[in-house]
mmCIF file of C-alpha atoms and ligand atoms in Angstrom:
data_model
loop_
_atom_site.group_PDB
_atom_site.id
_atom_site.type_symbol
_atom_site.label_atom_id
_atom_site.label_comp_id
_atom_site.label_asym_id
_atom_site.label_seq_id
_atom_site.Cartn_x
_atom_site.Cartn_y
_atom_site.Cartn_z
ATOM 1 C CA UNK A 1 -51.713 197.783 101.662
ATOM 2 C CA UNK A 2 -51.725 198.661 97.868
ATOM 3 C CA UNK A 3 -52.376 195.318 96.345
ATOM 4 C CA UNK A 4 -50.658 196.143 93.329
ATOM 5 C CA UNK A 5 -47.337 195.630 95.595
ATOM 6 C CA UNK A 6 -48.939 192.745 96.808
ATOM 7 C CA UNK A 7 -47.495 189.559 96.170
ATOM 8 C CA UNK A 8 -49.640 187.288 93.899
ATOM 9 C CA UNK A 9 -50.517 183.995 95.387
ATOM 10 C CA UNK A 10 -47.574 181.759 93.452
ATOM 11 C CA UNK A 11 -44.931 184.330 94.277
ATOM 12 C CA UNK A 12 -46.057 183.809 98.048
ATOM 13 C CA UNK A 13 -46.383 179.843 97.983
ATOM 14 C CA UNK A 14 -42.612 180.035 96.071
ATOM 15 C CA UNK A 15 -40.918 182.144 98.351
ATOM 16 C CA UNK A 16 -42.394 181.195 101.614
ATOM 17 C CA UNK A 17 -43.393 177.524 101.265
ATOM 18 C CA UNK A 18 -41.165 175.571 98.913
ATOM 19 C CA UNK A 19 -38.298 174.229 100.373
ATOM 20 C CA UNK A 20 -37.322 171.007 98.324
ATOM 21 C CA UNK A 21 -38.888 167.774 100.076
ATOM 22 C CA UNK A 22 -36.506 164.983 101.509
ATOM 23 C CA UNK A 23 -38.585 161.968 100.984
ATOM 24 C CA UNK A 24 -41.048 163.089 98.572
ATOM 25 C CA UNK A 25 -40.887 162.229 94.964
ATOM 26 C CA UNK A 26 -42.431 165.313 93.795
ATOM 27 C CA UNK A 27 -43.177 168.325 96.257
ATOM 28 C CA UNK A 28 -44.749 171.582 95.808
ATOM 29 C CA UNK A 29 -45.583 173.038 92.237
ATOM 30 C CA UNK A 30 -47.741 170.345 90.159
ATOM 31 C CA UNK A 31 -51.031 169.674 90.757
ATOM 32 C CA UNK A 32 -50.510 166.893 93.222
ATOM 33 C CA UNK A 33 -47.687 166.088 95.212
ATOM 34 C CA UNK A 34 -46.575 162.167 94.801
ATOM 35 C CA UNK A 35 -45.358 160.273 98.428
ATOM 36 C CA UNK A 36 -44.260 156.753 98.508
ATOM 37 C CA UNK A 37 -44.589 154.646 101.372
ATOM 38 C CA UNK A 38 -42.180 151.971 102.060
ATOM 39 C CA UNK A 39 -42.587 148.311 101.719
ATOM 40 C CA UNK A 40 -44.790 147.637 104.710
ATOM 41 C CA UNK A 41 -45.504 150.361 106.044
ATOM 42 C CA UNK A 42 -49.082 151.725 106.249
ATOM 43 C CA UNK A 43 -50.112 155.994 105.627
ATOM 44 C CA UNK A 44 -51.887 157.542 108.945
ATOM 45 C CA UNK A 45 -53.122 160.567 107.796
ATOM 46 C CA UNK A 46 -54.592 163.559 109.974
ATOM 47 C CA UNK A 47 -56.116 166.560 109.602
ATOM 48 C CA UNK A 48 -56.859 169.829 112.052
ATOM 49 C CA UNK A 49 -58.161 172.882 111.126
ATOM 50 C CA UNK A 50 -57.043 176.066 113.569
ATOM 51 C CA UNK A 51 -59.450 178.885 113.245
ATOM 52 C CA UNK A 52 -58.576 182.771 114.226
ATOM 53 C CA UNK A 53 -61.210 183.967 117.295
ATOM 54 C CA UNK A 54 -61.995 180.109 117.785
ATOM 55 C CA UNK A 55 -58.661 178.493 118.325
ATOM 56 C CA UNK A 56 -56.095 181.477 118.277
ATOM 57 C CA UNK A 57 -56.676 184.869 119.088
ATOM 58 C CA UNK A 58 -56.478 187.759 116.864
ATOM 59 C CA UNK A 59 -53.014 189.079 116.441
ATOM 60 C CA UNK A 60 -51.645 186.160 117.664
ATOM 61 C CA UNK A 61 -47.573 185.222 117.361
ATOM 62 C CA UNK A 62 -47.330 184.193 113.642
ATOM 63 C CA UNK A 63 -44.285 182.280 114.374
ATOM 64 C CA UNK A 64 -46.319 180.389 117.124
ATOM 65 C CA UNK A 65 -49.502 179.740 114.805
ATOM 66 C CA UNK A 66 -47.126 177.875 112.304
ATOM 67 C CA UNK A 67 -45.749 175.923 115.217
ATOM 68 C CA UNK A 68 -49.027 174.737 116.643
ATOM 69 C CA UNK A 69 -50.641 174.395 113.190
ATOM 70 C CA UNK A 70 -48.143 171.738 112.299
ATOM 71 C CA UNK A 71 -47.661 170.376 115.990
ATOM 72 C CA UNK A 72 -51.707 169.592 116.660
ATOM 73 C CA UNK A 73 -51.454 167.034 113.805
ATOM 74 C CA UNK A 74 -48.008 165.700 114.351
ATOM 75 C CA UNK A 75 -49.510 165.005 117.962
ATOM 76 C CA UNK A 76 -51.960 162.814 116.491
ATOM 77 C CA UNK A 77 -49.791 160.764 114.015
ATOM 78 C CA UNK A 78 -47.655 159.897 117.841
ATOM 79 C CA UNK A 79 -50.616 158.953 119.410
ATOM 80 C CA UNK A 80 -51.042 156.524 116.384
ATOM 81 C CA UNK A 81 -47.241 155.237 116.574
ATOM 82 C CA UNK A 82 -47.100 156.723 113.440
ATOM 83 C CA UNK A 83 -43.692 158.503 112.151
ATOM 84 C CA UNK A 84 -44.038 161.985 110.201
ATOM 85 C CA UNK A 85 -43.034 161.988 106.802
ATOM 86 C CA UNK A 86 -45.307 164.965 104.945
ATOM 87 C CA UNK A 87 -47.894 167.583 105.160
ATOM 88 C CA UNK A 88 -50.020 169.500 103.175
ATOM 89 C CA UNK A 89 -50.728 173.272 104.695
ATOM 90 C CA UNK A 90 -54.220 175.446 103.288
ATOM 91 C CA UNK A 91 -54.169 178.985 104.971
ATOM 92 C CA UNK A 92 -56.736 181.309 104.148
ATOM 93 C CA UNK A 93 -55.220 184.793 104.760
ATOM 94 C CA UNK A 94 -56.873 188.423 105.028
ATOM 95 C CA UNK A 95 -53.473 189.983 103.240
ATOM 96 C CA UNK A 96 -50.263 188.847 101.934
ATOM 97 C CA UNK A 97 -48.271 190.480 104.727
ATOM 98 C CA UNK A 98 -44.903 189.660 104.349
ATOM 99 C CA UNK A 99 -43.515 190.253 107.834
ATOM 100 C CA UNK A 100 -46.323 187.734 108.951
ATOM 101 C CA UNK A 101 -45.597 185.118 106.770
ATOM 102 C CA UNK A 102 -41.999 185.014 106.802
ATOM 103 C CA UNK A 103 -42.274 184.325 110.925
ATOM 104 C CA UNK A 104 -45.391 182.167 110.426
ATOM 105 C CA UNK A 105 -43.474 180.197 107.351
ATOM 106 C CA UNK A 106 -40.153 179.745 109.817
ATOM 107 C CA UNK A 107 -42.393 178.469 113.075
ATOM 108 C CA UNK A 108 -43.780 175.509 110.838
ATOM 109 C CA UNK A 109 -40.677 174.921 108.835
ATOM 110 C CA UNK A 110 -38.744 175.026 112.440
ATOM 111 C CA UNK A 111 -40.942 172.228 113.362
ATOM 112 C CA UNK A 112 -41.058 170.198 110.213
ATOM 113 C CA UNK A 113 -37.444 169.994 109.896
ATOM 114 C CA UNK A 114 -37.048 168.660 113.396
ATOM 115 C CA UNK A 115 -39.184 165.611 112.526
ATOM 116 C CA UNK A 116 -38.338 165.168 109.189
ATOM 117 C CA UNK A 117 -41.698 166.239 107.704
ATOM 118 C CA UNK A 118 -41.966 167.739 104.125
ATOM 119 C CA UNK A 119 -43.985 170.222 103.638
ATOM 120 C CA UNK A 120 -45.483 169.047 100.086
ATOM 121 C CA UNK A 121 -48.183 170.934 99.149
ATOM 122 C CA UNK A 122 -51.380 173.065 99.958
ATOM 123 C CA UNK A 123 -53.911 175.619 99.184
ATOM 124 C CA UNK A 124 -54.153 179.601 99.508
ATOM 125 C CA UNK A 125 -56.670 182.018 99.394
ATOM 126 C CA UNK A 126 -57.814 185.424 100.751
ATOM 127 C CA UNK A 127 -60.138 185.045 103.848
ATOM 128 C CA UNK A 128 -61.519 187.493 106.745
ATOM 129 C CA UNK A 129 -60.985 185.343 108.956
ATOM 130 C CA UNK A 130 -57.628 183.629 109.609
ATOM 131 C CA UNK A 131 -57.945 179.951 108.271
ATOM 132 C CA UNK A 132 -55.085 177.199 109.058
ATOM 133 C CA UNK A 133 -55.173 173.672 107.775
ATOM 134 C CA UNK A 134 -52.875 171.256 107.735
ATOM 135 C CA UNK A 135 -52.927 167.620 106.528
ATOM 136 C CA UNK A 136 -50.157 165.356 107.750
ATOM 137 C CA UNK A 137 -49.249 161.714 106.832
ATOM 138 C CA UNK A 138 -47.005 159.970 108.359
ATOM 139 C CA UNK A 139 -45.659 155.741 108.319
ATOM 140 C CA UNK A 140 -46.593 152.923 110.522
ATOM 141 C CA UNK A 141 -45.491 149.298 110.390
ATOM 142 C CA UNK A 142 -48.271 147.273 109.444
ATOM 143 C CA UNK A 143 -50.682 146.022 112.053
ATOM 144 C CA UNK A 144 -48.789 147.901 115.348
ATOM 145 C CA UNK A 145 -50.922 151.252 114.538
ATOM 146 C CA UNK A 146 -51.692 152.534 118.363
ATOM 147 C CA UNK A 147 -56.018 152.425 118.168
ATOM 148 C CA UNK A 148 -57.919 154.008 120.829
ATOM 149 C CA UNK A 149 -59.938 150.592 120.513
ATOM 150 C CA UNK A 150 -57.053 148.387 121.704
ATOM 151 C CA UNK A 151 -57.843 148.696 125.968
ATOM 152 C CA UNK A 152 -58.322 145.544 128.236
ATOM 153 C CA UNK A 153 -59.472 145.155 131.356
ATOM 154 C CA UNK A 154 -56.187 144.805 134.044
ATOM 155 C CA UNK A 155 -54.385 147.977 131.745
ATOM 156 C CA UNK A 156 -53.068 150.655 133.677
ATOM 157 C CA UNK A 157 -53.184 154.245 132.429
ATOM 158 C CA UNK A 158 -50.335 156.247 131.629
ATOM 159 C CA UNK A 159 -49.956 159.572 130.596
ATOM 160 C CA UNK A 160 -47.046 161.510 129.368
ATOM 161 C CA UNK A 161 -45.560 165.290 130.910
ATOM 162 C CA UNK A 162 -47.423 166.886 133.138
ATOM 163 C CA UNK A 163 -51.420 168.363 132.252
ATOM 164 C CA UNK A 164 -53.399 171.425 132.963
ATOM 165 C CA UNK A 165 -50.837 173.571 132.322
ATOM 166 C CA UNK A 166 -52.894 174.996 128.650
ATOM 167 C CA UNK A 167 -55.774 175.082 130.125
ATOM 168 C CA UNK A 168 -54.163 177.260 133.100
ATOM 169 C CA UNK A 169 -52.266 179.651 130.232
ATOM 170 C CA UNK A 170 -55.503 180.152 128.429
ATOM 171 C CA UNK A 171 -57.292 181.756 131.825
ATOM 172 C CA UNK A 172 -54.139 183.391 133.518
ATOM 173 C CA UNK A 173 -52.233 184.333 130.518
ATOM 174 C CA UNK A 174 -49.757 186.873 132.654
ATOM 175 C CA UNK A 175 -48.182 183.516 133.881
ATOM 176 C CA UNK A 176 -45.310 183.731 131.488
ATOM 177 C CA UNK A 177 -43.738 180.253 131.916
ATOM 178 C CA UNK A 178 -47.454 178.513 130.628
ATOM 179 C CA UNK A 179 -47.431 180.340 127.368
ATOM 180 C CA UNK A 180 -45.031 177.824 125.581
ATOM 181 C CA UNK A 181 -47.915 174.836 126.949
ATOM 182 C CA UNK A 182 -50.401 176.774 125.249
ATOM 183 C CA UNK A 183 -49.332 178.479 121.998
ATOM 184 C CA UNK A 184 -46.200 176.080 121.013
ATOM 185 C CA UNK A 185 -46.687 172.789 122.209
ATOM 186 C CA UNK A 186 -44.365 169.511 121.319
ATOM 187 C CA UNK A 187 -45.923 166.820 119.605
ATOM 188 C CA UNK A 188 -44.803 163.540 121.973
ATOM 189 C CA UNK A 189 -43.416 161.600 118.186
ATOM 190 C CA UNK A 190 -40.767 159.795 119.839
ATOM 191 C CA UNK A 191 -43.001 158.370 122.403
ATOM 192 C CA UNK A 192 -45.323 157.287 120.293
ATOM 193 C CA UNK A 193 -43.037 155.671 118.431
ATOM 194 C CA UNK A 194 -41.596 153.641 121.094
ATOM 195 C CA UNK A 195 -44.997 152.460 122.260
ATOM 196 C CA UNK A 196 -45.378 150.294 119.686
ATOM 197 C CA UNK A 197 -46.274 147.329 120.730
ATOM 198 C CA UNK A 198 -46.234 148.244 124.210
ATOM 199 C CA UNK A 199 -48.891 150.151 124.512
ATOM 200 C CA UNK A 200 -52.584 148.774 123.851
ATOM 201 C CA UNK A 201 -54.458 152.011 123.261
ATOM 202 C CA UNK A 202 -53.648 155.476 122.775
ATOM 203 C CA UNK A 203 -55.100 159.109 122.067
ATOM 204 C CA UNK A 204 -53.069 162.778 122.277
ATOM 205 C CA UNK A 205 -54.770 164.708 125.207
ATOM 206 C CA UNK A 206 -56.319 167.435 123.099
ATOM 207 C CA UNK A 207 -59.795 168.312 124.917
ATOM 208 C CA UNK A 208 -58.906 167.831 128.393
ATOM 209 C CA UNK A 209 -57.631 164.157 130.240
ATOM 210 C CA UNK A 210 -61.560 162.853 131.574
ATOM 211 C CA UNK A 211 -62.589 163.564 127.408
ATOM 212 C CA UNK A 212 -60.466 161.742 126.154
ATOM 213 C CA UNK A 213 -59.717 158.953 128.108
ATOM 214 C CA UNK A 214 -64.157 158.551 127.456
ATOM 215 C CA UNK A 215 -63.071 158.346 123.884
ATOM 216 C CA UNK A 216 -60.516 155.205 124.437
ATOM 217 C CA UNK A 217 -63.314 153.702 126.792
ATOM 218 C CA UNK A 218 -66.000 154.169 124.298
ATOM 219 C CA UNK A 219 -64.565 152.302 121.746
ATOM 220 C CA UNK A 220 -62.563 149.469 123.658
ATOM 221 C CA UNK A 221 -65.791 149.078 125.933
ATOM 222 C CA UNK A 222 -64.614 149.060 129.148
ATOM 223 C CA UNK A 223 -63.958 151.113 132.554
ATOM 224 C CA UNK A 224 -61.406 153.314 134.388
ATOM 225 C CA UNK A 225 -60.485 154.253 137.895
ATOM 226 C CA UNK A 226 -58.067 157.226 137.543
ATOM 227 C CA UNK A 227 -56.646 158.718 140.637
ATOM 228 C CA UNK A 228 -56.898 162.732 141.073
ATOM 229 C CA UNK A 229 -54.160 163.264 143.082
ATOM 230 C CA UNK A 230 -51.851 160.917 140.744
ATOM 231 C CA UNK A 231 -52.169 162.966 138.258
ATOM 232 C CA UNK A 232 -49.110 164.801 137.058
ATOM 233 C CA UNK A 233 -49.446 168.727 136.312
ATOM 234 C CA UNK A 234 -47.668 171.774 136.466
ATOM 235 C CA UNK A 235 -45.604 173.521 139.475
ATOM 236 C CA UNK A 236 -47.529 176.596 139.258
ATOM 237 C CA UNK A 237 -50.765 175.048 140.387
ATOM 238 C CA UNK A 238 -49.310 174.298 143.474
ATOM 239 C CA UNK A 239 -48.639 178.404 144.402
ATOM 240 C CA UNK A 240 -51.989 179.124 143.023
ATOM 241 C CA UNK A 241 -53.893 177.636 145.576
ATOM 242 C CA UNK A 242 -57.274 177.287 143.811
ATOM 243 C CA UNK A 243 -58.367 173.690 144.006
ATOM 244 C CA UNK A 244 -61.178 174.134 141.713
ATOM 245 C CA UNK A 245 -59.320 176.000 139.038
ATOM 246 C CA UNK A 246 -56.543 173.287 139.155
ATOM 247 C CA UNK A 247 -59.270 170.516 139.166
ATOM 248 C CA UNK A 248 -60.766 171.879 135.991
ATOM 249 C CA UNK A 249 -57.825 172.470 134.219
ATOM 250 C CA UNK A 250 -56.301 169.225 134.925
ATOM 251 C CA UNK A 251 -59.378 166.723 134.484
ATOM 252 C CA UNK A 252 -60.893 168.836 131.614
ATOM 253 C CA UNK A 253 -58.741 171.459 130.230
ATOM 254 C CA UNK A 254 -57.514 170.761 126.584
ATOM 255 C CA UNK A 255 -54.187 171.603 124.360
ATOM 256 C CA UNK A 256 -51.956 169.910 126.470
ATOM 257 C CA UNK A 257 -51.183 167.246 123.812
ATOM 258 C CA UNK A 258 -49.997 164.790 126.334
ATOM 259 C CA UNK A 259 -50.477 160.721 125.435
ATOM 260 C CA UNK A 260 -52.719 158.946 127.349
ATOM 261 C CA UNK A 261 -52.623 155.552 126.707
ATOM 262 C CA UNK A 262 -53.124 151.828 128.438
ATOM 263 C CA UNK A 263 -50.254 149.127 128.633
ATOM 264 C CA UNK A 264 -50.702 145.850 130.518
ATOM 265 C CA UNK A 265 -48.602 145.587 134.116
ATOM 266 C CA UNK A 266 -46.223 143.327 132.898
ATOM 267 C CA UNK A 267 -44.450 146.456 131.067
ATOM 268 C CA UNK A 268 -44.515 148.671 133.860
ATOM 269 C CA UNK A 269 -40.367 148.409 134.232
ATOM 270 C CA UNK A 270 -39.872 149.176 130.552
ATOM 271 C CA UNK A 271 -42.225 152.134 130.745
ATOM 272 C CA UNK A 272 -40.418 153.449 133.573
ATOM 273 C CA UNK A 273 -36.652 152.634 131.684
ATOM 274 C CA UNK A 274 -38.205 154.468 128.454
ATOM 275 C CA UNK A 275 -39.528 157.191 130.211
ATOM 276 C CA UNK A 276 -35.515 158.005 131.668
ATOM 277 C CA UNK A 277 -34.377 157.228 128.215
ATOM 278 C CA UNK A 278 -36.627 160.039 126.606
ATOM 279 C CA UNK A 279 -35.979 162.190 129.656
ATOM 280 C CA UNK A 280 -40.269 162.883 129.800
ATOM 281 C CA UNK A 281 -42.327 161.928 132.767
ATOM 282 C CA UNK A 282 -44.573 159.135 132.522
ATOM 283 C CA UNK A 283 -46.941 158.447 135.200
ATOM 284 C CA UNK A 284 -49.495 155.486 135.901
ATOM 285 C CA UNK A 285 -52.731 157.171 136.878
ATOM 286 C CA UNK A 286 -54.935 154.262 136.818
ATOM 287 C CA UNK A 287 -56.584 151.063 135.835
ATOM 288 C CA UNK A 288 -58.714 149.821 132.912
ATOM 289 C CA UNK A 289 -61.778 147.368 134.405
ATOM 290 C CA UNK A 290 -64.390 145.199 132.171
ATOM 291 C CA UNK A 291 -67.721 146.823 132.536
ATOM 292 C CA UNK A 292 -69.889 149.621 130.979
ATOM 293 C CA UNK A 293 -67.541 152.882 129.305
ATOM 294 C CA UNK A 294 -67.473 155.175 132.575
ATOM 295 C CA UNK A 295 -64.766 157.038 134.389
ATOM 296 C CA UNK A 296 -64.449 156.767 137.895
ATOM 297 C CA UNK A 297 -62.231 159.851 139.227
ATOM 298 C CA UNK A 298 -61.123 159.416 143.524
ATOM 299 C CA UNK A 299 -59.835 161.896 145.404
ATOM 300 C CA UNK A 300 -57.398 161.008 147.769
ATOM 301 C CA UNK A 301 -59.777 159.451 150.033
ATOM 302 C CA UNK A 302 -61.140 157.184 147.592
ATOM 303 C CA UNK A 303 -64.566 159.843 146.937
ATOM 304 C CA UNK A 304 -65.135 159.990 143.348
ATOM 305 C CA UNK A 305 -65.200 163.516 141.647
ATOM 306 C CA UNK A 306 -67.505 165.254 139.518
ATOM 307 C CA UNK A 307 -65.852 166.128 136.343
ATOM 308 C CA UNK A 308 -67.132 167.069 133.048
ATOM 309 C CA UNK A 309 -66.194 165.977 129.509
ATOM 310 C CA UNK A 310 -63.759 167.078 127.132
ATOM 311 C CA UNK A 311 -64.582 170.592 125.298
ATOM 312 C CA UNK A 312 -67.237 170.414 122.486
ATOM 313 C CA UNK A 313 -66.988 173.148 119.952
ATOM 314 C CA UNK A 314 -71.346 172.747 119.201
ATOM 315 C CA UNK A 315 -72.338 172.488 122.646
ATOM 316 C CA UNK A 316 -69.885 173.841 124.735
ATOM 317 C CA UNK A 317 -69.817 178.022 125.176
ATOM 318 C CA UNK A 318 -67.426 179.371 122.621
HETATM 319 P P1 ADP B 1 -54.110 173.931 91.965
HETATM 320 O O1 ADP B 1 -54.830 175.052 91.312
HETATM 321 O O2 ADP B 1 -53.677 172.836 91.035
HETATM 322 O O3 ADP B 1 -54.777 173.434 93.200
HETATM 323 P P2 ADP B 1 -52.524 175.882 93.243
HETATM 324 O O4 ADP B 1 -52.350 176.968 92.289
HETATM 325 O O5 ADP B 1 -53.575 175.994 94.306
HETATM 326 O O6 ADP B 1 -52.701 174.536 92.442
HETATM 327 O O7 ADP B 1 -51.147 175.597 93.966
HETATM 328 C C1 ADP B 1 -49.959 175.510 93.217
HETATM 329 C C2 ADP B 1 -48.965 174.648 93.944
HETATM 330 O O8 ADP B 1 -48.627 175.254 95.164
HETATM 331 C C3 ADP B 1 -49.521 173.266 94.293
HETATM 332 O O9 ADP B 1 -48.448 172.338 94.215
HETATM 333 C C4 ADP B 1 -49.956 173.420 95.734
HETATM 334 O O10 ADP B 1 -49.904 172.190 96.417
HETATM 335 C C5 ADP B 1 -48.927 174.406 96.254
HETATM 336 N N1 ADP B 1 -49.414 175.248 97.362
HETATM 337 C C6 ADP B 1 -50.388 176.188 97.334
HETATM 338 N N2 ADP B 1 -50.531 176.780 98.524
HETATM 339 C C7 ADP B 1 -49.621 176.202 99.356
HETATM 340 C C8 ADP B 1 -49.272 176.374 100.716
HETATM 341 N N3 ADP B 1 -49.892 177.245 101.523
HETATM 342 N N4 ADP B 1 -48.285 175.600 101.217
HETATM 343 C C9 ADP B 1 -47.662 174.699 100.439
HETATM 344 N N5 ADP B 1 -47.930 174.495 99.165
HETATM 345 C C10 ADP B 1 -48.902 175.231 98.600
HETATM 346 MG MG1 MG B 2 -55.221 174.959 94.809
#
């Protein structure tokens, strides 16, 4: 591209990221964008960082990459209880390519607007490498913040939509109907809403179910039976007829950005009338014990499984 028909950096913020905020009192354009929080309310605020050959590959659907860079954050302000009220966006870009960032622009704006988020601010530079970070914030009534501390023994765990299928899109991607699971997934914000004060712990299933359900045991201190075949995932495991495969996916494949979370028995009814209510499965796959932080996994005849942890970006092959 010549660069002298290039767009400068402030003509590309202006015409492809500032739309005027909703709730913000100033958006993009100053030096700092100002939010206010309600009256009793506290900021969760979130970060994720989506990285081209690492997290995306190269060439990938622009329009999808602005989805999921907004939608991987928004997932963890539900599995805080938090609503989404704004974001801040930092892309470092090889060129400005217009057709790219007009589709990548209306993926995250398609999002944002369906939650309510403003986009009110951000950072952009030239990079090799495609960079995408977003920072979102979003409200939480004082004190009923969803921590992945908050487990007790007697829970039972729940989990949201069905799993694996990511995982399964990232190592069959000619299975067509996976691709949305992988490259545009839905933050669960009205769930996570709703399990406030329900709900005693909660994380977004982004490095696979037996990963992350460790991290809720690790800091509430105590154990977990799940059962395998409880589990829900997708149809097309069921045609595929690959136990392994399916077990992988399912106990450690990541991106599904399901909740997981623990709620005592006594709320089992309501769980089951919200779940019609929000027309989204959710499914009781175990129970929380006292004792040391370790995940028990049983097959259907009660054997436990071997399983490995969530994915680990410094140890794990890239
Ligand atoms: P500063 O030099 O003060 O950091 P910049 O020149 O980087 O300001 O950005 C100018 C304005 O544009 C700021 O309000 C900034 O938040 C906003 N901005 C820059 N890049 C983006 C982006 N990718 N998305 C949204 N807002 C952006
Ligand atoms: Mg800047």
């Amino acid at each position: 591209m010549d660069p002298r028909k290039s767009l400068s950096e402030f003509q590309l913020v202006r015409r492809f990221f500032d739309r005027s905020p909703n709730r913000a009192v100033l958006g993009v354009g100053d030096d700092c964008a100002l939010v206010r929080p309600d009256a009793g309310l506290e900021l969760a605020v979130t970060t994720d960082m989506l990285i081209e050959g690492r997290h995306f590959a190269a060439g990938a659907d622009p329009r999808a990459l602005g989805h999921k860079a907004l939608a991987v954050n928004l997932s963890d302000l539900a599995a805080m209880g938090a609503a989404p009220r704004w974001a801040l966006l930092s892309i470092g870009l090889p060129a400005a390519d217009e057709a790219w960032l007009e589709k990548f622009s209306a993926g995250f704006y398609a999002l944002a607007e369906r939650f309510g988020v403003d986009l009110v601010g951000g950072d952009t530079t030239r990079s090799e490498l495609l960079t995408l970070n977003v920072v979102a914030m979003g409200e939480v009534p004082a004190g009923l913040a969803l921590y992945r501390s908050g487990a007790r023994a007697g829970d039972d765990i729940w989990v949201s939509g069905e799993l694996g299928g990511a995982a399964l899109a990232l190592r069959r991607p000619e299975i067509a109907e996976l691709a949305k699971r992988l490259h545009e997934p839905e933050p669960r914000i009205e769930l996570g809403e709703r399990l406030r004060g329900f709900a005693h712990a909660a994380i977004d299933v982004s490095d696979g179910l037996a990963g992350d359900l460790q991290h809720i045991l690790e800091r509430s201190q105590v154990a977990a039976t799940v059962d395998y075949e409880r589990i829900p995932r997708s149809p097309v495991f069921a045609a595929l007829k690959d136990p392994r495969l399916e077990q992988e996916c399912i106990l450690s494949g990541g991106d599904d950005y399901e909740l997981l979370f623990t709620a005592p028995e006594r709320e089992r009814e309501s769980l089951e009338k919200l779940s019609d209510e929000l027309r989204l499965p959710l499914t009781r796959i175990g129970g929380i014990a006292s004792g040391a932080p370790r995940l028990v996994v049983r097959d259907a005849a009660g054997n436990p499984l071997s399983h490995r942890g969530g994915y680990d970006h410094f140890r794990d092959p890239g």
